[in-house]
mmCIF file of C-alpha atoms and ligand atoms in Angstrom:
data_model
loop_
_atom_site.group_PDB
_atom_site.id
_atom_site.type_symbol
_atom_site.label_atom_id
_atom_site.label_comp_id
_atom_site.label_asym_id
_atom_site.label_seq_id
_atom_site.Cartn_x
_atom_site.Cartn_y
_atom_site.Cartn_z
ATOM 1 C CA MET H 764 21.920 25.242 -23.292
ATOM 2 C CA THR H 765 19.600 22.598 -21.814
ATOM 3 C CA LEU H 766 19.582 22.233 -18.094
ATOM 4 C CA LEU H 767 19.024 18.675 -17.003
ATOM 5 C CA THR H 768 17.282 18.210 -13.692
ATOM 6 C CA GLU H 769 16.592 14.855 -12.076
ATOM 7 C CA ARG H 770 12.870 15.510 -12.078
ATOM 8 C CA PRO H 771 10.611 18.526 -12.386
ATOM 9 C CA PRO H 772 9.966 20.508 -9.205
ATOM 10 C CA THR H 773 6.901 19.704 -7.186
ATOM 11 C CA ALA H 774 3.810 20.775 -9.086
ATOM 12 C CA PRO H 775 2.554 24.130 -7.755
ATOM 13 C CA THR H 776 -0.932 22.697 -7.469
ATOM 14 C CA SER H 777 0.012 19.988 -4.998
ATOM 15 C CA ALA H 778 -1.876 20.307 -1.740
ATOM 16 C CA GLU H 779 -1.651 19.242 1.870
ATOM 17 C CA VAL H 780 -4.470 16.953 2.997
ATOM 18 C CA GLU H 781 -5.640 16.942 6.589
ATOM 19 C CA LEU H 782 -8.211 14.639 8.159
ATOM 20 C CA THR H 783 -9.218 15.520 11.681
ATOM 21 C CA GLY H 784 -11.304 13.272 13.933
ATOM 22 C CA LEU H 785 -13.153 11.582 11.062
ATOM 23 C CA ALA H 786 -15.954 9.210 12.067
ATOM 24 C CA LYS H 787 -18.486 7.334 9.965
ATOM 25 C CA ARG H 788 -21.059 4.691 10.885
ATOM 26 C CA TYR H 789 -23.412 2.667 8.737
ATOM 27 C CA GLY H 790 -26.226 1.679 11.109
ATOM 28 C CA GLY H 791 -24.494 -0.255 13.797
ATOM 29 C CA THR H 792 -21.236 -0.667 11.920
ATOM 30 C CA VAL H 793 -18.396 1.631 12.695
ATOM 31 C CA ALA H 794 -16.539 2.144 9.391
ATOM 32 C CA VAL H 795 -14.194 4.993 10.447
ATOM 33 C CA ASP H 796 -13.508 5.781 14.094
ATOM 34 C CA ASP H 797 -11.812 9.048 15.027
ATOM 35 C CA LEU H 798 -9.233 9.057 12.290
ATOM 36 C CA SER H 799 -6.775 11.934 12.052
ATOM 37 C CA LEU H 800 -4.055 12.132 9.418
ATOM 38 C CA THR H 801 -1.931 14.822 7.777
ATOM 39 C CA VAL H 802 -0.477 14.174 4.317
ATOM 40 C CA PRO H 803 2.010 16.884 3.328
ATOM 41 C CA ALA H 804 1.905 18.243 -0.210
ATOM 42 C CA GLY H 805 3.520 15.839 -2.683
ATOM 43 C CA GLU H 806 3.586 12.849 -0.334
ATOM 44 C CA PHE H 807 2.440 9.342 -1.310
ATOM 45 C CA VAL H 808 0.495 7.717 1.495
ATOM 46 C CA ALA H 809 -0.974 4.232 1.477
ATOM 47 C CA LEU H 810 -3.967 3.157 3.611
ATOM 48 C CA LEU H 811 -3.315 -0.511 4.338
ATOM 49 C CA GLY H 812 -5.388 -2.965 6.326
ATOM 50 C CA PRO H 813 -7.614 -5.977 6.144
ATOM 51 C CA SER H 814 -10.943 -5.931 4.349
ATOM 52 C CA GLY H 815 -13.558 -3.935 6.197
ATOM 53 C CA CYS H 816 -11.130 -1.780 8.276
ATOM 54 C CA GLY H 817 -12.463 1.456 6.730
ATOM 55 C CA LYS H 818 -9.928 2.266 3.966
ATOM 56 C CA SER H 819 -12.442 2.830 1.152
ATOM 57 C CA THR H 820 -14.796 4.789 3.377
ATOM 58 C CA THR H 821 -11.892 7.098 4.300
ATOM 59 C CA LEU H 822 -11.072 7.544 0.611
ATOM 60 C CA ARG H 823 -14.672 8.220 -0.294
ATOM 61 C CA ILE H 824 -14.910 10.841 2.445
ATOM 62 C CA LEU H 825 -11.754 12.457 1.038
ATOM 63 C CA ALA H 826 -13.194 12.361 -2.486
ATOM 64 C CA GLY H 827 -16.442 13.943 -1.252
ATOM 65 C CA LEU H 828 -18.492 10.886 -2.211
ATOM 66 C CA GLU H 829 -19.447 10.294 1.404
ATOM 67 C CA GLN H 830 -20.134 12.694 4.281
ATOM 68 C CA PRO H 831 -18.506 11.957 7.638
ATOM 69 C CA ASP H 832 -20.642 11.878 10.756
ATOM 70 C CA ARG H 833 -17.936 13.826 12.548
ATOM 71 C CA GLY H 834 -14.585 15.377 11.680
ATOM 72 C CA ARG H 835 -13.263 17.526 8.916
ATOM 73 C CA VAL H 836 -11.396 17.291 5.608
ATOM 74 C CA LEU H 837 -8.943 20.166 4.861
ATOM 75 C CA LEU H 838 -7.139 20.868 1.663
ATOM 76 C CA SER H 839 -4.149 23.148 2.192
ATOM 77 C CA GLY H 840 -5.802 24.443 5.329
ATOM 78 C CA THR H 841 -9.237 25.088 3.767
ATOM 79 C CA ASP H 842 -12.159 23.127 5.175
ATOM 80 C CA ILE H 843 -13.762 21.244 2.228
ATOM 81 C CA THR H 844 -15.920 18.832 4.256
ATOM 82 C CA ALA H 845 -19.098 20.313 2.821
ATOM 83 C CA VAL H 846 -17.738 20.840 -0.720
ATOM 84 C CA SER H 847 -19.273 18.424 -3.269
ATOM 85 C CA ALA H 848 -17.085 15.819 -5.033
ATOM 86 C CA HIS H 849 -16.987 17.483 -8.446
ATOM 87 C CA ARG H 850 -15.922 20.819 -6.941
ATOM 88 C CA ARG H 851 -12.976 19.276 -5.146
ATOM 89 C CA ASP H 852 -9.563 19.487 -6.801
ATOM 90 C CA ILE H 853 -9.223 15.772 -6.201
ATOM 91 C CA HIS H 854 -9.423 12.881 -8.687
ATOM 92 C CA THR H 855 -9.895 9.204 -8.069
ATOM 93 C CA VAL H 856 -8.744 6.182 -10.034
ATOM 94 C CA PHE H 857 -10.933 3.194 -9.211
ATOM 95 C CA GLN H 858 -10.106 -0.508 -9.519
ATOM 96 C CA SER H 859 -12.952 -0.848 -12.019
ATOM 97 C CA TYR H 860 -11.383 1.882 -14.286
ATOM 98 C CA ALA H 861 -14.871 3.420 -14.785
ATOM 99 C CA LEU H 862 -14.126 4.352 -18.412
ATOM 100 C CA PHE H 863 -16.848 5.177 -20.930
ATOM 101 C CA PRO H 864 -16.972 2.244 -23.376
ATOM 102 C CA HIS H 865 -18.577 4.251 -26.209
ATOM 103 C CA LEU H 866 -15.786 6.828 -26.269
ATOM 104 C CA ASN H 867 -12.327 6.432 -27.742
ATOM 105 C CA VAL H 868 -9.204 6.777 -25.584
ATOM 106 C CA ALA H 869 -8.634 10.495 -26.205
ATOM 107 C CA ASP H 870 -12.257 11.362 -25.469
ATOM 108 C CA ASN H 871 -12.199 9.388 -22.234
ATOM 109 C CA VAL H 872 -9.110 11.334 -21.133
ATOM 110 C CA ALA H 873 -10.592 14.635 -22.311
ATOM 111 C CA PHE H 874 -13.748 14.173 -20.305
ATOM 112 C CA PRO H 875 -12.837 16.192 -17.174
ATOM 113 C CA LEU H 876 -11.471 19.020 -19.337
ATOM 114 C CA ARG H 877 -14.696 19.179 -21.455
ATOM 115 C CA GLN H 878 -16.711 19.352 -18.276
ATOM 116 C CA ARG H 879 -14.707 22.362 -17.182
ATOM 117 C CA GLY H 880 -15.115 24.032 -20.554
ATOM 118 C CA VAL H 881 -11.465 23.996 -21.521
ATOM 119 C CA SER H 882 -10.877 25.088 -25.187
ATOM 120 C CA ARG H 883 -10.519 22.397 -27.887
ATOM 121 C CA ALA H 884 -6.960 23.385 -28.735
ATOM 122 C CA ASP H 885 -5.891 23.157 -25.043
ATOM 123 C CA ILE H 886 -7.699 19.829 -24.683
ATOM 124 C CA ARG H 887 -5.780 18.252 -27.567
ATOM 125 C CA GLY H 888 -2.409 19.232 -26.161
ATOM 126 C CA ARG H 889 -3.174 18.238 -22.645
ATOM 127 C CA VAL H 890 -4.656 14.870 -23.622
ATOM 128 C CA ALA H 891 -1.542 14.126 -25.698
ATOM 129 C CA ASP H 892 0.665 15.063 -22.683
ATOM 130 C CA ALA H 893 -1.335 12.881 -20.333
ATOM 131 C CA LEU H 894 -1.287 9.922 -22.671
ATOM 132 C CA ALA H 895 2.461 10.261 -23.190
ATOM 133 C CA MET H 896 2.878 10.302 -19.394
ATOM 134 C CA VAL H 897 1.153 6.942 -19.067
ATOM 135 C CA GLN H 898 3.151 5.444 -21.988
ATOM 136 C CA LEU H 899 0.215 5.410 -24.449
ATOM 137 C CA PRO H 900 1.221 8.226 -26.821
ATOM 138 C CA ALA H 901 -0.381 6.692 -29.928
ATOM 139 C CA ALA H 902 -3.587 5.240 -28.472
ATOM 140 C CA GLY H 903 -5.823 8.344 -28.674
ATOM 141 C CA ASP H 904 -7.989 7.279 -31.628
ATOM 142 C CA GLN H 905 -8.500 3.689 -30.527
ATOM 143 C CA PRO H 906 -11.804 2.492 -29.027
ATOM 144 C CA VAL H 907 -11.124 2.155 -25.322
ATOM 145 C CA THR H 908 -12.678 -1.306 -25.360
ATOM 146 C CA SER H 909 -9.906 -2.508 -27.742
ATOM 147 C CA LEU H 910 -7.260 -2.041 -25.056
ATOM 148 C CA SER H 911 -6.010 -4.638 -22.575
ATOM 149 C CA GLY H 912 -6.802 -4.321 -18.873
ATOM 150 C CA GLY H 913 -3.420 -2.811 -18.068
ATOM 151 C CA GLN H 914 -3.812 -0.274 -20.904
ATOM 152 C CA GLN H 915 -7.304 0.621 -19.774
ATOM 153 C CA GLN H 916 -5.952 1.242 -16.285
ATOM 154 C CA ARG H 917 -3.381 3.614 -17.836
ATOM 155 C CA VAL H 918 -6.203 5.499 -19.590
ATOM 156 C CA ALA H 919 -8.002 5.876 -16.273
ATOM 157 C CA LEU H 920 -4.795 7.210 -14.760
ATOM 158 C CA ALA H 921 -4.382 9.653 -17.692
ATOM 159 C CA ARG H 922 -7.915 10.877 -17.178
ATOM 160 C CA ALA H 923 -7.258 11.392 -13.446
ATOM 161 C CA ILE H 924 -4.117 13.489 -14.037
ATOM 162 C CA VAL H 925 -5.120 15.382 -17.181
ATOM 163 C CA ASP H 926 -6.221 18.460 -15.344
ATOM 164 C CA ARG H 927 -3.448 18.296 -12.810
ATOM 165 C CA PRO H 928 -5.465 17.762 -9.625
ATOM 166 C CA SER H 929 -3.994 18.788 -6.262
ATOM 167 C CA VAL H 930 -4.701 15.307 -4.841
ATOM 168 C CA LEU H 931 -4.819 11.892 -6.533
ATOM 169 C CA LEU H 932 -6.787 9.060 -4.882
ATOM 170 C CA LEU H 933 -6.124 5.498 -5.937
ATOM 171 C CA ASP H 934 -8.629 2.869 -4.858
ATOM 172 C CA GLU H 935 -6.971 -0.573 -5.343
ATOM 173 C CA PRO H 936 -6.010 0.640 -8.858
ATOM 174 C CA LEU H 937 -3.825 -2.295 -9.771
ATOM 175 C CA SER H 938 -5.540 -5.259 -8.108
ATOM 176 C CA ALA H 939 -7.327 -6.341 -11.365
ATOM 177 C CA LEU H 940 -3.975 -6.788 -13.121
ATOM 178 C CA ASP H 941 -1.864 -9.918 -13.164
ATOM 179 C CA ARG H 942 1.203 -10.009 -10.980
ATOM 180 C CA SER H 943 3.976 -9.119 -13.481
ATOM 181 C CA LEU H 944 1.951 -6.264 -15.020
ATOM 182 C CA ARG H 945 1.044 -5.041 -11.577
ATOM 183 C CA GLN H 946 4.659 -4.855 -10.545
ATOM 184 C CA ALA H 947 5.647 -2.972 -13.762
ATOM 185 C CA MET H 948 2.744 -0.532 -13.207
ATOM 186 C CA GLN H 949 3.772 0.012 -9.574
ATOM 187 C CA VAL H 950 7.149 1.252 -10.764
ATOM 188 C CA GLU H 951 5.559 3.505 -13.383
ATOM 189 C CA LEU H 952 2.955 4.804 -10.966
ATOM 190 C CA ARG H 953 5.605 5.820 -8.500
ATOM 191 C CA LEU H 954 7.671 7.635 -11.125
ATOM 192 C CA LEU H 955 4.635 9.388 -12.480
ATOM 193 C CA GLN H 956 3.577 10.457 -8.989
ATOM 194 C CA GLN H 957 7.011 11.863 -8.310
ATOM 195 C CA ASP H 958 7.168 13.687 -11.629
ATOM 196 C CA LEU H 959 3.777 15.256 -11.057
ATOM 197 C CA GLY H 960 4.536 15.920 -7.371
ATOM 198 C CA VAL H 961 0.865 15.242 -6.714
ATOM 199 C CA THR H 962 -0.266 14.397 -3.195
ATOM 200 C CA THR H 963 -1.460 10.790 -3.445
ATOM 201 C CA VAL H 964 -3.496 8.535 -1.211
ATOM 202 C CA LEU H 965 -3.638 4.832 -2.185
ATOM 203 C CA VAL H 966 -6.004 2.289 -0.719
ATOM 204 C CA THR H 967 -4.759 -1.285 -0.802
ATOM 205 C CA HIS H 968 -4.900 -4.544 1.048
ATOM 206 C CA ASP H 969 -1.692 -5.592 -0.708
ATOM 207 C CA GLN H 970 1.142 -4.932 1.765
ATOM 208 C CA GLU H 971 3.848 -5.416 -0.820
ATOM 209 C CA GLU H 972 2.252 -2.677 -2.886
ATOM 210 C CA ALA H 973 1.968 -0.336 0.085
ATOM 211 C CA LEU H 974 5.540 -1.012 1.308
ATOM 212 C CA SER H 975 7.072 -0.533 -2.110
ATOM 213 C CA LEU H 976 5.053 2.485 -3.307
ATOM 214 C CA ALA H 977 4.339 4.768 -0.404
ATOM 215 C CA ASP H 978 6.417 7.295 1.481
ATOM 216 C CA ARG H 979 4.379 6.528 4.562
ATOM 217 C CA ILE H 980 1.828 3.833 5.383
ATOM 218 C CA VAL H 981 -1.231 4.068 7.545
ATOM 219 C CA ILE H 982 -2.028 0.657 9.041
ATOM 220 C CA MET H 983 -5.768 0.626 9.701
ATOM 221 C CA ASN H 984 -7.728 -1.600 11.983
ATOM 222 C CA ASN H 985 -11.412 -1.240 12.920
ATOM 223 C CA GLY H 986 -11.628 2.245 11.403
ATOM 224 C CA ARG H 987 -8.599 3.548 13.297
ATOM 225 C CA ALA H 988 -4.978 4.212 12.418
ATOM 226 C CA GLU H 989 -2.906 1.681 14.374
ATOM 227 C CA GLN H 990 0.387 3.113 13.086
ATOM 228 C CA VAL H 991 1.543 5.792 10.625
ATOM 229 C CA GLY H 992 5.087 5.436 9.447
ATOM 230 C CA THR H 993 7.583 4.519 6.741
ATOM 231 C CA ALA H 994 7.896 0.947 5.464
ATOM 232 C CA GLU H 995 10.861 0.510 7.826
ATOM 233 C CA ASP H 996 8.840 1.845 10.797
ATOM 234 C CA VAL H 997 5.921 -0.530 10.338
ATOM 235 C CA TYR H 998 8.042 -3.516 9.445
ATOM 236 C CA ASP H 999 10.932 -3.119 11.911
ATOM 237 C CA ARG H 1000 9.202 -1.189 14.695
ATOM 238 C CA PRO H 1001 5.530 -2.258 14.713
ATOM 239 C CA ALA H 1002 3.631 -0.152 17.229
ATOM 240 C CA SER H 1003 1.169 -2.846 18.151
ATOM 241 C CA LEU H 1004 0.620 -6.618 18.073
ATOM 242 C CA PHE H 1005 -1.876 -6.035 15.271
ATOM 243 C CA VAL H 1006 0.701 -4.228 13.091
ATOM 244 C CA ALA H 1007 3.339 -6.838 13.900
ATOM 245 C CA ARG H 1008 1.065 -9.676 12.843
ATOM 246 C CA PHE H 1009 -0.408 -7.894 9.832
ATOM 247 C CA VAL H 1010 2.833 -6.680 8.131
ATOM 248 C CA GLY H 1011 5.123 -9.448 6.941
ATOM 249 C CA GLU H 1012 5.391 -12.880 8.542
ATOM 250 C CA GLN H 1013 6.002 -13.765 12.138
ATOM 251 C CA ASN H 1014 6.701 -16.725 14.389
ATOM 252 C CA GLU H 1015 5.021 -16.590 17.781
ATOM 253 C CA ILE H 1016 7.208 -17.904 20.582
ATOM 254 C CA PRO H 1017 5.499 -18.832 23.835
ATOM 255 C CA THR H 1018 6.982 -17.085 26.823
ATOM 256 C CA GLU H 1019 6.718 -17.580 30.549
ATOM 257 C CA ARG H 1020 5.417 -14.062 31.119
ATOM 258 C CA GLU H 1021 1.963 -13.033 30.006
ATOM 259 C CA ALA H 1022 3.310 -11.820 26.745
ATOM 260 C CA ILE H 1023 3.482 -12.707 23.074
ATOM 261 C CA ALA H 1024 6.963 -12.721 21.609
ATOM 262 C CA LEU H 1025 7.357 -12.489 17.843
ATOM 263 C CA ILE H 1026 10.271 -13.117 15.576
ATOM 264 C CA ARG H 1027 10.382 -12.820 11.816
ATOM 265 C CA PRO H 1028 11.371 -15.900 9.741
ATOM 266 C CA GLU H 1029 14.405 -14.045 8.306
ATOM 267 C CA HIS H 1030 15.749 -13.642 11.829
ATOM 268 C CA VAL H 1031 15.644 -17.295 12.704
ATOM 269 C CA ARG H 1032 18.957 -19.090 11.995
ATOM 270 C CA VAL H 1033 18.993 -22.816 11.316
ATOM 271 C CA GLY H 1034 22.154 -24.584 12.496
ATOM 272 C CA LEU H 1035 23.043 -28.165 11.568
ATOM 273 C CA ASP H 1036 25.294 -28.608 14.620
ATOM 274 C CA VAL H 1037 23.335 -29.800 17.665
ATOM 275 C CA SER H 1038 26.214 -31.326 19.571
ATOM 276 C CA GLU H 1039 26.528 -28.628 22.262
ATOM 277 C CA PRO H 1040 23.629 -28.138 24.726
ATOM 278 C CA ALA H 1041 21.072 -25.603 23.436
ATOM 279 C CA ALA H 1042 21.680 -22.141 24.892
ATOM 280 C CA VAL H 1043 19.073 -19.454 25.563
ATOM 281 C CA ASN H 1044 17.387 -18.024 22.501
ATOM 282 C CA SER H 1045 17.711 -21.333 20.709
ATOM 283 C CA VAL H 1046 15.625 -24.469 20.428
ATOM 284 C CA ASP H 1047 16.197 -27.821 18.795
ATOM 285 C CA GLY H 1048 13.750 -29.422 16.416
ATOM 286 C CA ILE H 1049 13.182 -31.605 13.377
ATOM 287 C CA VAL H 1050 12.973 -30.197 9.834
ATOM 288 C CA ARG H 1051 9.455 -30.823 8.486
ATOM 289 C CA GLY H 1052 9.704 -28.930 5.179
ATOM 290 C CA VAL H 1053 12.106 -27.051 2.938
ATOM 291 C CA SER H 1054 10.815 -24.940 0.097
ATOM 292 C CA ILE H 1055 12.476 -22.563 -2.318
ATOM 293 C CA ALA H 1056 11.044 -19.032 -2.262
ATOM 294 C CA GLY H 1057 12.970 -16.962 -4.755
ATOM 295 C CA ILE H 1058 16.307 -15.781 -3.349
ATOM 296 C CA SER H 1059 15.662 -17.538 -0.022
ATOM 297 C CA SER H 1060 14.382 -20.893 1.213
ATOM 298 C CA VAL H 1061 11.756 -21.418 3.843
ATOM 299 C CA VAL H 1062 12.564 -24.097 6.413
ATOM 300 C CA LEU H 1063 9.808 -25.408 8.698
ATOM 301 C CA VAL H 1064 11.101 -26.812 11.970
ATOM 302 C CA HIS H 1065 8.968 -28.665 14.554
ATOM 303 C CA CYS H 1066 10.303 -27.898 17.968
ATOM 304 C CA ARG H 1067 8.534 -29.490 20.954
ATOM 305 C CA ASP H 1068 5.397 -27.293 21.223
ATOM 306 C CA LEU H 1069 5.892 -24.959 18.316
ATOM 307 C CA THR H 1070 6.637 -24.899 14.624
ATOM 308 C CA LEU H 1071 9.142 -22.265 13.550
ATOM 309 C CA GLN H 1072 9.464 -20.878 10.103
ATOM 310 C CA ALA H 1073 12.981 -19.736 9.078
ATOM 311 C CA ARG H 1074 13.844 -17.879 5.938
ATOM 312 C CA VAL H 1075 17.387 -18.599 4.996
ATOM 313 C CA PRO H 1076 19.367 -17.101 2.147
ATOM 314 C CA ARG H 1077 20.253 -19.342 -0.831
ATOM 315 C CA ASP H 1078 23.903 -18.457 -0.703
ATOM 316 C CA GLY H 1079 25.422 -21.804 -1.551
ATOM 317 C CA ARG H 1080 25.614 -23.100 2.007
ATOM 318 C CA PRO H 1081 24.082 -26.537 2.453
ATOM 319 C CA LEU H 1082 20.389 -26.530 3.331
ATOM 320 C CA PRO H 1083 18.975 -28.933 5.894
ATOM 321 C CA HIS H 1084 16.804 -31.818 4.665
ATOM 322 C CA VAL H 1085 13.420 -32.966 5.926
ATOM 323 C CA GLY H 1086 14.023 -35.161 8.960
ATOM 324 C CA ASP H 1087 17.309 -33.496 10.005
ATOM 325 C CA GLN H 1088 17.750 -32.496 13.570
ATOM 326 C CA VAL H 1089 18.604 -28.788 13.688
ATOM 327 C CA ARG H 1090 19.014 -25.950 16.103
ATOM 328 C CA CYS H 1091 17.002 -22.757 15.614
ATOM 329 C CA SER H 1092 18.478 -19.691 17.198
ATOM 330 C CA TRP H 1093 17.992 -15.933 17.136
ATOM 331 C CA ASP H 1094 19.395 -12.677 18.355
ATOM 332 C CA PRO H 1095 17.175 -11.435 21.215
ATOM 333 C CA ALA H 1096 17.337 -7.954 19.694
ATOM 334 C CA HIS H 1097 15.068 -9.228 16.923
ATOM 335 C CA VAL H 1098 12.369 -10.453 19.286
ATOM 336 C CA ARG H 1099 9.345 -8.125 19.731
ATOM 337 C CA THR H 1100 7.240 -8.602 22.791
ATOM 338 C CA PHE H 1101 3.631 -7.478 23.291
ATOM 339 C CA PRO H 1102 1.357 -8.017 26.228
ATOM 340 C CA GLU H 1103 -0.990 -10.971 25.831
ATOM 341 C CA GLY H 1104 -4.583 -9.908 25.090
ATOM 342 C CA ALA H 1105 -3.404 -6.810 23.180
ATOM 343 C CA SER H 1106 -5.011 -6.499 19.751
HETATM 344 P P1 ADP G 2529 -12.241 -1.476 3.449
HETATM 345 O O1 ADP G 2529 -12.152 -0.575 2.305
HETATM 346 O O2 ADP G 2529 -11.109 -1.380 4.413
HETATM 347 O O3 ADP G 2529 -12.467 -2.913 3.041
HETATM 348 P P2 ADP G 2529 -14.779 -0.207 3.952
HETATM 349 O O4 ADP G 2529 -14.460 1.224 4.205
HETATM 350 O O5 ADP G 2529 -15.298 -0.530 2.588
HETATM 351 O O6 ADP G 2529 -13.532 -1.082 4.345
HETATM 352 O O7 ADP G 2529 -15.859 -0.680 5.000
HETATM 353 C C1 ADP G 2529 -15.725 -0.453 6.398
HETATM 354 C C2 ADP G 2529 -16.940 -1.072 7.097
HETATM 355 O O8 ADP G 2529 -18.128 -0.312 6.773
HETATM 356 C C3 ADP G 2529 -17.249 -2.502 6.694
HETATM 357 O O9 ADP G 2529 -17.736 -3.159 7.850
HETATM 358 C C4 ADP G 2529 -18.346 -2.362 5.624
HETATM 359 O O10 ADP G 2529 -19.151 -3.457 5.559
HETATM 360 C C5 ADP G 2529 -19.074 -1.089 6.108
HETATM 361 N N1 ADP G 2529 -19.642 -0.365 5.009
HETATM 362 C C6 ADP G 2529 -18.957 0.328 4.055
HETATM 363 N N2 ADP G 2529 -19.766 0.952 3.220
HETATM 364 C C7 ADP G 2529 -21.010 0.683 3.573
HETATM 365 C C8 ADP G 2529 -22.313 1.008 3.145
HETATM 366 N N3 ADP G 2529 -22.501 1.804 2.064
HETATM 367 N N4 ADP G 2529 -23.391 0.542 3.801
HETATM 368 C C9 ADP G 2529 -23.241 -0.235 4.873
HETATM 369 N N5 ADP G 2529 -22.038 -0.624 5.424
HETATM 370 C C10 ADP G 2529 -20.944 -0.175 4.755
#
């Protein structure tokens, strides 16, 4: 009898990663500033933030390619801060693939196993398994340079998982791929990560990628973690003005108090009836633009001293036209307020 399970149990090698009080400077530049983070075994975490906020430096410290000035890196409770990169049970997939052009696909994937002195027979089986996992079961004998960019990225992934590391690090692994391939690879990457149960840290500046792939997201700013949470946490309950502005889109509504009030375009309603006087939480304006954005439309409305963006579902109801007078309104529960001057 065959027992079918949804997915294999978490790999026994999967490890908890802990960063405590990490700091790293390059001359006068603070790259990482007192960063602490725990990633439980098997979790997929994304480091997300604007260019220069310290994501790659954090990843390189985790990989052992960079030494922190302060702080520690622990793997399942063991301090590995001083352990060199090749002795860490951690593999990295880089955006550049970093494959060996003179080797064929199988030899590229086999490389880490050869370095560890694994027997030939074992290598063959494990390379075949890894290539099957990345959907390239028949590519072993091909020159790696004959593959497309997407396929080469799969080879890099196969090489990273072939000796079942405890931790997988992904440094913008999909950003060189075009949009449709990137989205397909995101789905595959997530399934693969879950099947392997490998603790994974992804660096990306692409919020869609972070929100769709990761169990938890670390929003970084100036070398610090501004917020650590699920996609819902950072999108619906941003902990700071920086997070609120960085994740998704926002309208900024002036207020009388020294505060900045934000409301997302999907929470702004656009009404065509302006006959009654405008109530609180609503403002009248003139439509300046209407554009189709997939399943929704974006309506730009000029209201006295501000321009509001509304994202309205394309559900068959009539859309306003440019030049129409409309009333924008919102539920106050959707307004997030932050003190002015906060970052
Ligand atoms: P991110 O990956 O978020 O774009 P990085 O970790 O690459 O950010 O960089 C953080 C900051 O540290 C940036 O200001 C960057 O210019 C600086 N930095 C990173 N690596 C070096 C380096 N090797 N030498 C000097 N400055 C560096």
